[in-house]
Every structure is written in structure tokens, then in C-alpha cells.
Coordinates of C-alpha atoms in Angstrom, one line a residue:
X216 CA -140.0 93.4 -87.1
X217 CA -136.3 93.5 -86.9
X218 CA -136.3 94.5 -83.4
X219 CA -138.9 91.9 -82.5
X220 CA -136.5 89.2 -84.1
X221 CA -133.6 90.8 -82.3
X222 CA -135.5 90.6 -78.9
X223 CA -136.6 86.9 -79.5
X224 CA -133.1 85.6 -80.5
X225 CA -132.0 87.5 -77.2
X226 CA -134.4 86.1 -75.1
X227 CA -133.8 82.5 -76.6
X228 CA -129.9 83.0 -75.9
X229 CA -130.5 84.2 -72.4
X230 CA -132.8 81.1 -71.8
X231 CA -130.0 78.9 -73.3
X232 CA -127.4 80.3 -71.3
X233 CA -129.4 80.2 -68.0
X234 CA -130.5 76.4 -68.9
X235 CA -126.5 75.6 -69.2
X236 CA -125.9 77.1 -65.9
X237 CA -128.5 75.1 -64.2
X238 CA -127.7 71.7 -65.8
X239 CA -126.2 69.0 -63.8
X240 CA -123.0 68.4 -65.5
X241 CA -120.0 65.8 -65.1
X242 CA -116.2 66.1 -65.9
X243 CA -115.4 64.1 -68.8
X244 CA -113.4 61.7 -66.6
X245 CA -116.5 60.8 -64.6
X246 CA -118.8 59.0 -67.0
X247 CA -119.8 55.6 -68.2
X248 CA -117.2 52.6 -68.4
X249 CA -114.7 54.6 -65.8
X250 CA -112.5 52.7 -63.4
X251 CA -112.5 53.9 -59.8
X252 CA -109.7 53.1 -57.4
X253 CA -110.4 50.5 -55.2
X254 CA -110.9 50.4 -51.3
X255 CA -110.3 54.0 -50.8
X256 CA -112.1 57.5 -50.6
X257 CA -112.6 59.0 -54.0
X258 CA -114.2 62.2 -55.4
X259 CA -117.1 62.7 -57.6
X260 CA -117.6 66.0 -58.7
X261 CA -119.2 68.6 -61.4
X262 CA -121.5 71.4 -61.8
X263 CA -125.1 72.4 -61.2
X264 CA -127.4 75.3 -60.2
X265 CA -125.9 77.5 -57.5
X266 CA -126.8 76.7 -53.8
X267 CA -128.8 73.6 -55.1
X268 CA -127.9 70.2 -53.8
X269 CA -126.8 67.0 -55.6
X270 CA -127.6 63.5 -54.3
X271 CA -125.1 60.6 -55.3
X272 CA -126.2 56.8 -54.9
X273 CA -123.8 54.3 -56.2
X274 CA -125.2 50.7 -56.6
X275 CA -122.5 49.2 -54.2
X276 CA -124.2 51.0 -51.2
X277 CA -127.6 51.7 -50.1
X278 CA -126.7 55.0 -48.4
X279 CA -126.8 58.3 -50.7
X280 CA -124.3 61.1 -50.2
X281 CA -125.6 64.6 -50.4
X282 CA -123.5 67.7 -51.2
X283 CA -124.5 71.4 -51.6
X284 CA -123.5 73.3 -54.8
X285 CA -121.3 76.4 -54.1
X286 CA -121.7 79.9 -55.3
X287 CA -119.5 79.3 -58.4
X288 CA -122.0 76.2 -59.4
X289 CA -119.5 73.5 -58.4
X290 CA -119.8 70.6 -56.1
X291 CA -117.6 67.6 -55.1
X292 CA -118.7 64.6 -53.0
X293 CA -116.5 62.0 -51.4
X294 CA -117.5 58.2 -51.7
X295 CA -115.8 55.1 -50.3
X296 CA -115.3 52.6 -52.9
X297 CA -115.4 48.8 -52.3
X298 CA -112.8 46.1 -53.3
X299 CA -112.4 45.5 -57.0
X300 CA -115.4 44.4 -58.9
X301 CA -118.4 45.5 -61.0
X302 CA -119.9 46.7 -63.2
X303 CA -122.0 49.1 -61.0
X304 CA -124.0 52.2 -61.6
X305 CA -123.8 55.7 -60.1
X306 CA -127.1 57.6 -59.9
X307 CA -126.9 61.6 -59.5
X308 CA -129.8 63.8 -59.0
X309 CA -130.4 67.6 -58.6
X310 CA -133.7 69.2 -58.1
X311 CA -134.3 69.4 -61.9
X312 CA -132.2 66.8 -63.5
X313 CA -130.5 63.2 -63.0
X314 CA -127.9 61.4 -64.7
X315 CA -127.1 57.5 -64.3
X316 CA -123.4 56.5 -64.9
X317 CA -123.4 52.9 -66.2
X318 CA -120.8 49.9 -66.5
X319 CA -118.5 51.2 -63.9
X320 CA -115.9 49.2 -62.5
X321 CA -113.7 49.3 -59.4
X322 CA -110.2 48.5 -59.7
X323 CA -106.8 50.0 -60.1
X324 CA -106.1 53.4 -61.6
X325 CA -102.9 54.7 -63.2
X326 CA -101.9 57.9 -65.0
X327 CA -99.5 57.6 -68.0
X328 CA -98.0 60.7 -68.9
X329 CA -94.9 62.3 -70.9
X330 CA -93.9 63.3 -74.6
X331 CA -93.8 61.2 -77.7
X332 CA -92.7 58.0 -76.5
X333 CA -95.5 57.7 -74.0
X334 CA -98.0 59.3 -76.5
X335 CA -96.9 56.6 -79.2
X336 CA -100.1 54.4 -80.0
X337 CA -99.9 50.8 -80.6
X338 CA -100.3 51.2 -84.3
X339 CA -97.0 53.2 -84.3
X340 CA -96.2 56.4 -86.0
X341 CA -95.5 56.7 -89.9
X342 CA -92.5 54.5 -90.8
X343 CA -91.9 53.9 -87.2
X344 CA -93.4 50.7 -86.1
X345 CA -94.1 49.0 -82.7
X346 CA -92.8 45.4 -82.6
X347 CA -95.6 43.0 -81.8
X348 CA -98.3 45.4 -82.3
X349 CA -100.6 43.1 -84.4
X350 CA -100.6 40.6 -81.7
X351 CA -101.3 43.2 -79.2
X352 CA -104.4 44.8 -81.0
X353 CA -105.7 41.1 -81.8
X354 CA -105.6 40.1 -78.1
X355 CA -106.8 43.2 -76.8
X356 CA -110.3 42.5 -76.4
X357 CA -110.8 42.7 -72.5
X358 CA -113.7 44.5 -70.7
X359 CA -111.5 44.9 -67.4
X360 CA -109.2 47.3 -69.3
X361 CA -110.4 50.7 -69.7
X362 CA -108.7 53.7 -71.2
X363 CA -109.1 57.4 -71.3
X364 CA -107.0 59.5 -73.2
X365 CA -106.8 63.2 -72.4
X366 CA -107.2 65.3 -75.6
X367 CA -104.2 67.7 -76.2
X368 CA -104.8 71.1 -74.5
X369 CA -102.1 73.8 -74.0
X370 CA -103.6 76.4 -71.5
X371 CA -102.4 79.7 -69.8
X372 CA -104.8 78.8 -67.0
X373 CA -106.0 75.9 -65.2
X374 CA -108.6 74.1 -66.7
X375 CA -111.4 72.4 -64.8
X376 CA -112.3 69.7 -67.5
X377 CA -110.8 67.9 -70.4
X378 CA -112.2 66.3 -73.7
X379 CA -111.9 62.7 -73.8
X380 CA -114.1 59.5 -72.8
X381 CA -113.4 56.0 -71.2
X382 CA -112.9 53.4 -73.8
X383 CA -113.3 49.6 -73.3
X384 CA -110.1 47.5 -74.5
X385 CA -110.8 46.0 -78.0
X386 CA -108.9 46.0 -81.2
X387 CA -110.7 49.2 -82.6
X388 CA -110.0 51.1 -79.3
X389 CA -106.4 49.9 -78.5
X390 CA -105.1 50.7 -82.1
X391 CA -104.7 54.6 -81.3
X392 CA -103.9 54.5 -77.3
X393 CA -100.4 54.6 -75.8
X394 CA -98.5 51.4 -76.3
X395 CA -96.7 51.7 -72.9
X396 CA -99.7 52.5 -71.1
X397 CA -101.6 49.6 -72.5
X398 CA -98.9 47.1 -72.1
X399 CA -98.5 48.5 -68.5
X400 CA -102.3 48.1 -67.9
X401 CA -102.3 44.5 -69.5
X402 CA -99.7 43.4 -67.2
X403 CA -101.4 44.7 -64.1
X404 CA -104.5 43.2 -65.3
X405 CA -103.1 39.6 -66.0
X406 CA -101.3 39.6 -62.6
X407 CA -103.7 41.2 -60.3
X408 CA -106.9 39.8 -61.9
X409 CA -108.7 43.2 -61.2
X410 CA -110.3 45.9 -63.5
X411 CA -107.5 48.4 -64.7
X412 CA -108.2 51.9 -65.6
X413 CA -105.3 53.8 -67.4
X414 CA -105.6 57.6 -68.0
X415 CA -103.3 58.7 -70.9
X416 CA -102.1 62.3 -71.1
X417 CA -99.1 63.3 -73.2
X418 CA -97.6 65.6 -75.8
X419 CA -94.9 64.8 -78.2
X420 CA -91.9 66.9 -78.2
X421 CA -92.6 68.6 -75.0
X422 CA -90.4 69.5 -71.9
X423 CA -90.8 68.9 -68.4
X424 CA -91.4 72.3 -67.1
X425 CA -94.6 72.5 -69.2
X426 CA -96.1 69.6 -67.1
X427 CA -95.2 71.5 -63.8
X428 CA -97.2 74.0 -61.8
X429 CA -96.4 77.6 -62.2
X430 CA -96.2 78.4 -58.6
X431 CA -93.7 75.3 -58.1
X432 CA -91.4 76.6 -60.9
X433 CA -91.3 79.9 -59.7
X434 CA -90.5 79.1 -56.1
X435 CA -87.9 76.5 -56.9
X436 CA -86.2 77.4 -60.2
X437 CA -84.2 80.4 -60.4
X438 CA -84.5 82.9 -63.4
X439 CA -81.0 81.8 -64.6
X440 CA -82.2 78.2 -64.8
X441 CA -85.6 79.2 -66.3
X442 CA -83.7 81.1 -69.2
X443 CA -82.6 77.5 -70.5
X444 CA -86.2 76.3 -70.7
X445 CA -87.1 75.4 -74.3
X446 CA -89.8 78.0 -74.7
X447 CA -87.5 80.8 -73.4
X448 CA -84.5 79.9 -75.9
X449 CA -86.3 79.0 -78.8
X450 CA -86.8 81.3 -81.7
X451 CA -89.8 79.2 -82.6
X452 CA -92.2 79.8 -79.9
X453 CA -94.5 76.4 -79.4
X454 CA -97.4 77.3 -76.9
X455 CA -97.1 73.8 -75.5
X456 CA -93.4 74.1 -74.5
X457 CA -94.2 77.1 -72.4
X458 CA -93.8 76.6 -68.6
X459 CA -97.1 74.9 -67.0
X460 CA -99.0 74.9 -70.2
X461 CA -99.6 71.3 -70.4
X462 CA -100.0 71.1 -66.5
X463 CA -102.8 73.8 -66.8
X464 CA -104.6 71.9 -69.9
X465 CA -103.8 68.3 -69.3
X466 CA -103.0 67.7 -65.7
X467 CA -105.0 69.9 -63.7
X468 CA -108.4 68.6 -65.0
X469 CA -107.3 65.1 -63.7
X470 CA -106.3 66.1 -60.1
X471 CA -109.5 65.3 -58.3
X472 CA -109.5 61.8 -60.0
X473 CA -108.0 59.2 -57.4
X474 CA -105.3 57.3 -58.8
X475 CA -102.7 54.5 -57.6
X476 CA -99.8 56.1 -59.2
X477 CA -97.9 57.3 -62.1
X478 CA -95.8 56.1 -65.1
X479 CA -94.0 58.6 -67.0
X480 CA -91.7 58.7 -70.4
X481 CA -90.3 61.9 -70.9
X482 CA -86.7 63.5 -71.3
X483 CA -85.8 63.8 -74.7
X484 CA -86.8 67.4 -75.1
X485 CA -84.7 68.4 -72.0
X486 CA -81.5 66.9 -73.1
X487 CA -79.7 70.1 -73.9
X488 CA -79.7 70.9 -70.0
X489 CA -79.5 68.0 -68.0
X490 CA -78.1 69.9 -65.0
X491 CA -81.7 71.8 -64.7
X492 CA -83.4 68.6 -65.5
X493 CA -81.8 67.2 -62.5
X494 CA -83.8 69.8 -60.5
X495 CA -86.9 70.2 -62.3
X496 CA -87.7 66.6 -62.8
X497 CA -88.1 65.8 -59.1
X498 CA -89.8 69.0 -58.7
X499 CA -92.5 68.0 -61.0
X500 CA -92.8 64.5 -59.1
X501 CA -93.1 66.5 -55.8
X502 CA -95.6 69.1 -57.2
X503 CA -97.9 66.5 -58.6
X504 CA -97.7 64.3 -55.1
X505 CA -98.5 67.5 -53.3
X506 CA -101.6 68.2 -55.7
X507 CA -102.8 64.5 -55.3
X508 CA -102.4 65.0 -51.7
X509 CA -100.2 61.9 -51.6
X510 CA -96.4 62.3 -50.5
X511 CA -95.7 58.4 -51.5
X512 CA -97.6 58.4 -54.8
X513 CA -95.9 55.8 -56.8
X514 CA -94.0 57.5 -59.5
X515 CA -92.2 55.1 -62.2
X516 CA -90.2 56.4 -65.2
X517 CA -88.5 55.4 -68.2
X518 CA -84.8 56.3 -68.5
X519 CA -84.4 57.7 -72.1
X520 CA -83.2 55.3 -74.8
X521 CA -79.9 55.8 -76.5
X522 CA -80.4 57.5 -79.9
X523 CA -77.6 58.2 -82.6
X524 CA -78.8 61.4 -84.2
X525 CA -78.6 63.7 -81.0
X526 CA -76.2 66.8 -81.4
X527 CA -73.6 66.9 -78.6
X528 CA -71.5 63.9 -77.9
X529 CA -73.0 62.9 -74.6
X530 CA -76.3 65.0 -74.1
X531 CA -78.3 61.8 -73.8
X532 CA -75.7 60.1 -71.4
X533 CA -75.8 63.3 -69.1
X534 CA -79.7 63.2 -69.1
X535 CA -79.9 59.5 -68.2
X536 CA -77.5 60.3 -65.5
X537 CA -79.9 62.8 -64.2
X538 CA -82.8 60.3 -64.6
X539 CA -80.6 57.7 -62.4
X540 CA -79.9 60.2 -59.6
X541 CA -83.6 61.0 -59.1
X542 CA -83.8 57.2 -57.6
X543 CA -81.5 58.8 -54.6
X544 CA -83.7 62.1 -54.3
X545 CA -87.1 61.0 -53.9
X546 CA -88.8 57.9 -52.0
X547 CA -91.4 55.6 -54.0
X548 CA -89.9 56.1 -57.3
X549 CA -88.3 53.4 -60.0
X550 CA -86.8 53.7 -63.3
X551 CA -87.4 51.2 -66.1
X552 CA -84.0 51.2 -68.2
X553 CA -84.0 51.1 -72.0
X554 CA -80.3 51.1 -72.8
X555 CA -80.5 47.8 -74.8
X556 CA -83.6 48.9 -76.8
X557 CA -82.4 52.2 -78.2
X558 CA -82.3 52.7 -82.1
X559 CA -79.6 54.8 -84.0
X560 CA -81.9 56.3 -86.7
X561 CA -85.3 56.5 -84.5
X562 CA -85.8 58.3 -81.3
X563 CA -88.9 56.0 -80.9
X564 CA -87.7 52.6 -80.2
X565 CA -90.0 49.9 -81.4
X566 CA -89.8 48.0 -78.4
X567 CA -92.6 49.6 -76.4
X568 CA -93.7 46.2 -75.1
X569 CA -90.6 46.0 -72.9
X570 CA -90.9 49.4 -71.7
X571 CA -94.5 48.7 -70.3
X572 CA -93.5 45.5 -68.9
X573 CA -90.5 46.8 -67.3
X574 CA -92.6 49.7 -65.8
X575 CA -95.2 47.0 -64.5
X576 CA -92.6 45.0 -62.7
X577 CA -92.0 48.0 -60.5
X578 CA -95.9 48.4 -59.8
X579 CA -96.4 44.7 -59.2
X580 CA -93.3 44.4 -57.1
X581 CA -93.5 47.5 -55.0
X582 CA -97.1 48.4 -54.7
X583 CA -98.8 45.2 -55.1
X584 CA -96.3 43.0 -53.2
X585 CA -95.7 40.4 -55.8
X586 CA -92.9 38.4 -54.7
X587 CA -90.0 36.6 -56.6
X588 CA -89.9 38.9 -59.5
X589 CA -87.2 41.3 -60.4
X590 CA -88.0 45.0 -60.9
X591 CA -84.9 46.9 -61.7
X592 CA -81.8 46.4 -63.8
X593 CA -78.5 46.6 -62.2
X594 CA -77.5 49.8 -60.7
X595 CA -74.0 51.0 -59.9
X596 CA -73.3 50.3 -56.3
X597 CA -69.5 50.7 -55.9
X598 CA -66.0 50.2 -57.2
X599 CA -62.6 49.3 -55.9
X600 CA -59.1 49.5 -57.8
X601 CA -57.4 46.2 -57.9
X602 CA -53.9 46.6 -59.3
X603 CA -54.5 47.4 -63.1
X604 CA -58.2 46.6 -62.9
X605 CA -61.4 48.2 -61.6
X606 CA -64.0 46.0 -59.7
X607 CA -67.4 47.5 -60.3
X608 CA -70.3 46.2 -58.0
X609 CA -74.0 46.6 -58.9
X610 CA -77.1 46.3 -56.8
X611 CA -80.1 44.5 -57.9
X612 CA -78.2 41.4 -59.3
X613 CA -79.1 38.8 -56.6
X614 CA -78.2 35.9 -58.9
X615 CA -75.5 37.7 -60.5
X616 CA -74.8 39.5 -63.8
X617 CA -75.0 38.3 -67.8
X618 CA -74.5 39.6 -71.2
X619 CA -76.6 36.7 -72.6
X620 CA -73.6 35.9 -74.8
X621 CA -73.4 39.2 -76.4
X622 CA -70.0 41.6 -76.6
X623 CA -69.7 43.3 -73.1
X624 CA -68.0 46.3 -74.9
X625 CA -69.6 49.6 -73.4
X626 CA -67.2 50.0 -70.4
X627 CA -64.4 52.3 -70.5
X628 CA -61.6 53.0 -68.0
X629 CA -59.2 55.9 -67.4
X630 CA -56.0 56.8 -65.5
X631 CA -55.1 59.8 -63.7
X632 CA -55.3 61.8 -66.7
X633 CA -58.9 61.1 -67.1
X634 CA -58.4 59.9 -70.6
X635 CA -61.2 57.1 -71.2
X636 CA -60.5 54.1 -73.4
X637 CA -62.4 51.1 -74.3
X638 CA -62.3 48.6 -71.3
X639 CA -62.3 44.7 -71.4
X640 CA -64.9 43.7 -69.0
X641 CA -65.2 40.4 -67.3
X642 CA -68.3 39.5 -65.3
X643 CA -67.6 37.9 -61.8
X644 CA -69.5 36.3 -59.3
X645 CA -71.4 38.3 -56.8
X646 CA -72.8 40.9 -59.2
X647 CA -69.4 42.3 -60.1
X648 CA -67.6 43.3 -63.4
X649 CA -63.7 43.8 -63.5
X650 CA -62.7 46.4 -66.0
X651 CA -59.1 46.8 -67.5
X652 CA -57.3 48.3 -70.6
X653 CA -53.7 47.9 -71.7
X654 CA -53.3 51.7 -72.1
X655 CA -54.4 52.2 -68.4
X656 CA -51.9 51.1 -65.8
X657 CA -53.0 53.0 -62.8
X658 CA -56.8 53.1 -63.2
X659 CA -58.7 55.7 -61.3
X660 CA -62.3 55.9 -63.1
X661 CA -64.8 53.6 -64.9
X662 CA -68.0 54.3 -66.8
X663 CA -70.6 52.3 -68.5
X664 CA -72.7 53.3 -71.6
X665 CA -71.3 56.9 -71.7
X666 CA -72.5 57.8 -75.4
X667 CA -75.5 59.2 -76.9
X668 CA -76.0 56.0 -78.6
X669 CA -75.0 52.5 -77.3
X670 CA -76.4 49.2 -77.2
X671 CA -76.3 47.9 -73.5
X672 CA -75.6 44.5 -73.0
X673 CA -75.2 44.0 -69.3
X674 CA -78.3 42.5 -67.5
X675 CA -79.3 40.8 -64.4
X676 CA -80.6 37.2 -64.6
X677 CA -84.0 38.5 -65.0
X678 CA -83.4 40.0 -68.3
X679 CA -83.4 43.6 -67.0
X680 CA -80.6 45.8 -68.4
X681 CA -78.1 48.0 -66.4
X682 CA -78.4 51.8 -66.5
X683 CA -75.5 53.7 -67.8

């Protein structure tokens, strides 16, 4: 009797396993309510019975696409998408099963990634609010904004799928979604009047090396540099900090999904080794571009905000400088500056709406050719010594500079001894600032916002702050 029961259970398990292997299955990203990138060739992929075939028929065309399932049970099809619109359906069928994807929109798709400041939901963290979040939530009902959150997953091996589902923007769905990601999507939707899909994949407190493919790190980062990685020098080993763990679990499953570009908010966890971040951050960008097979994939990132409780006098300033230098190292990148919204007591600034807006300006100006808007804050261009003053010139200030009637007290100036003193700063015409100090008669160097915590007050006339 026991033997008979055992054989019956074994047969049932075998049947279930066999059935699972033959089922037509799609990844979580390819599902109802998704947004597909418009006017391009996109991929639809999944799993089915070995050596079977899968037929795909989108409702925007009358011509089906058929693909063979490989020996591993995987298949991938290429489809050409129309201009923005919808809703559409996509019918998929194999020899023994069919699936119909419903309420599919065509529009613009972006990936939002990083650590806790990107992950921070519209409802905020405990005792750390998001300014204006009640209005954001109240006005978030919009069927043309779709959101997908990749579930946290730290993995030693590249994963083929992730957990998550597409949500239509509404008060109940936006509450827990990335505030920066949502505001970015909202601004694009309002400006472009097309559906926007935003895929959010973040994990708080994690370093850039965790988001980078292992082969890229091993080929480009020395053993000495890798010894500075958070996981390698920490006595408390957090799996999610280990090199490539989050790339494997949270980026690799997304790589076949066609995206327009990436927004990124991260860096705080790499502040202790800004010189290594200067290499690993551009490396990650280039690595992702190679894997998405797009050398010009737009990548817009947030320069970390000032914060008063960092250890070390200028670690944050040095990390911000590393991020600034990335603008000169790679094409098709942009940086949203947050020097004016940092908080002394909280590493999570409440002004997430401004962050999302500033990222959107880069995309709207550079990728959607919206004319007339400012997209970058003032960026240091050059300086000239003029007697006992230094004249500092800035790019991205076509109509000049302003402090909006706030004190401009974040400049410092030094002589040959390189001892810096607080500078008196005066805004001049033509995007210049004159800096002097009574202690410095022979000026040689000048700097702005060179501190872990600073409240930046230098802007262009579009209201965008200057970088330190």
C-alpha cells in the first residue's frame, strides 16, 4: 500500500514537472498593462516545450510572427512597434496553449535604478517625508502611466526572470512606487502626451559594483581597487553589496526589454572611495549600454545631495566631483544637481519632486527635442585671475546667474599656500562670478560647495542649481 502511494505521488510529480516544462510561459515584464517602446524593434520572449514553435500576433498588425523554441525551452521573437497608442492585445500560441496579453500600450519606456533615494516611495520612509506627496498621490490617476517594480533579488548567477507586475498609475498604486521615477514619468507624459512605462529596479544602501556585470568588473578594475568595494572591506557581509549580485538578480532579467533610457540615483554608498567610483560608475554605464546593444543609450543621473552626518570632512564633495567628471568621460549622459535640497539630518531629501523634474528636463531636451527649456544647472567652465579676484565662468547660464536673493556664501578662495578662506562672491554679467577674500592678496585657486553639507544658492535663470 505504501509502495503504491509512493508510486502514485512520484507519477503525479513527474506529470506536474513535465507539464511545467511544456507550458507556454512569459517573463513577469511581458504581461498585461505593459508599455512597449514605440517605433522600434522590440523583443518578446519566454519559454515553451523544446523544439516547439510559438506564434505571436499583435493587434496592431495582421501579420503573425513565428519562432522556434530552442533545446533549452527558450524562445525570443522580434516585433516592430507602431507609433505611440493603444490599448492593444498580443496573442501568443504554441501547439498546446495560448495566452492573450491585454491592455498593452505603446509609448516611451525608461528604467529607474539606484539605491535608497531612487527606491524611496511617494509615501516616504518612516519619519522621512516626501514634500507634496499628498497632491502627487491624489492626482496620480492616469491610465497612460504604467509602473513596474522589480522585486529585490540578490543572486550569484544571472537570472532570467524577476518578480513584479505592471501597475496602472492610481492613488493606490503610486503610494509605494519610486517618487523620483513617478515624477519623471509624469513629466514626460504631460510634455509628450504619450504613454510612459517606468521600470523601477533599486535597493537601498547598495554600491555601484553590485549593479555591474562581473566580467566588466574583472576586466577593468584592478584587484587593489576591488579591495575597496564595500563587501570586500566590511566585517558585516551583506549579500546585496557583493559585486554583480544586483546586476544578476535585478538588471539581467530586464535586458531583453527595449527601453528608451535610464535614470539613476546612487553614490552615497561609494562615498568612502570616490577615486574608485570615478572608474566604476562610467564602467557600469558602458556595461549596460553594451548589454542593451545601444552605445548611445541615454543615461541621466543625480549628483548626490549634501548631507551633514557623513564621516570625513569632504567625502561627499569628492564623490560629487567624481559624478561631475563623468559628464566629460561619456557621451549621452546628463546630471541633475541637488546641491540646494540636501538635509543636514537626513540622507533622504524630501524634495524628490525637484529631482524627478530635473531628470526629466535632460530627457525632454536631449531625447525629445523640446526647445527653450533649461536642462542643466551651471557647470564650471574656466577661471581667470584678475588682481585680487578670481573670475569664474560657467556653462549652461545663457541668461546669466542668480542667487534668487539668497546669500552666496559657498565660495572659497586660496593663495599660493592653498589655504582656503570664505570668499566674497559677486555675480557678474555673462555667467561669471567674482570671488575675493581679504586674507588672499595673490589668489591661485577657487572652489564652490566643497563640503559634505552645503546649501547651494547659485543658479541659472531657469532655477537649476550649480554643481559643486
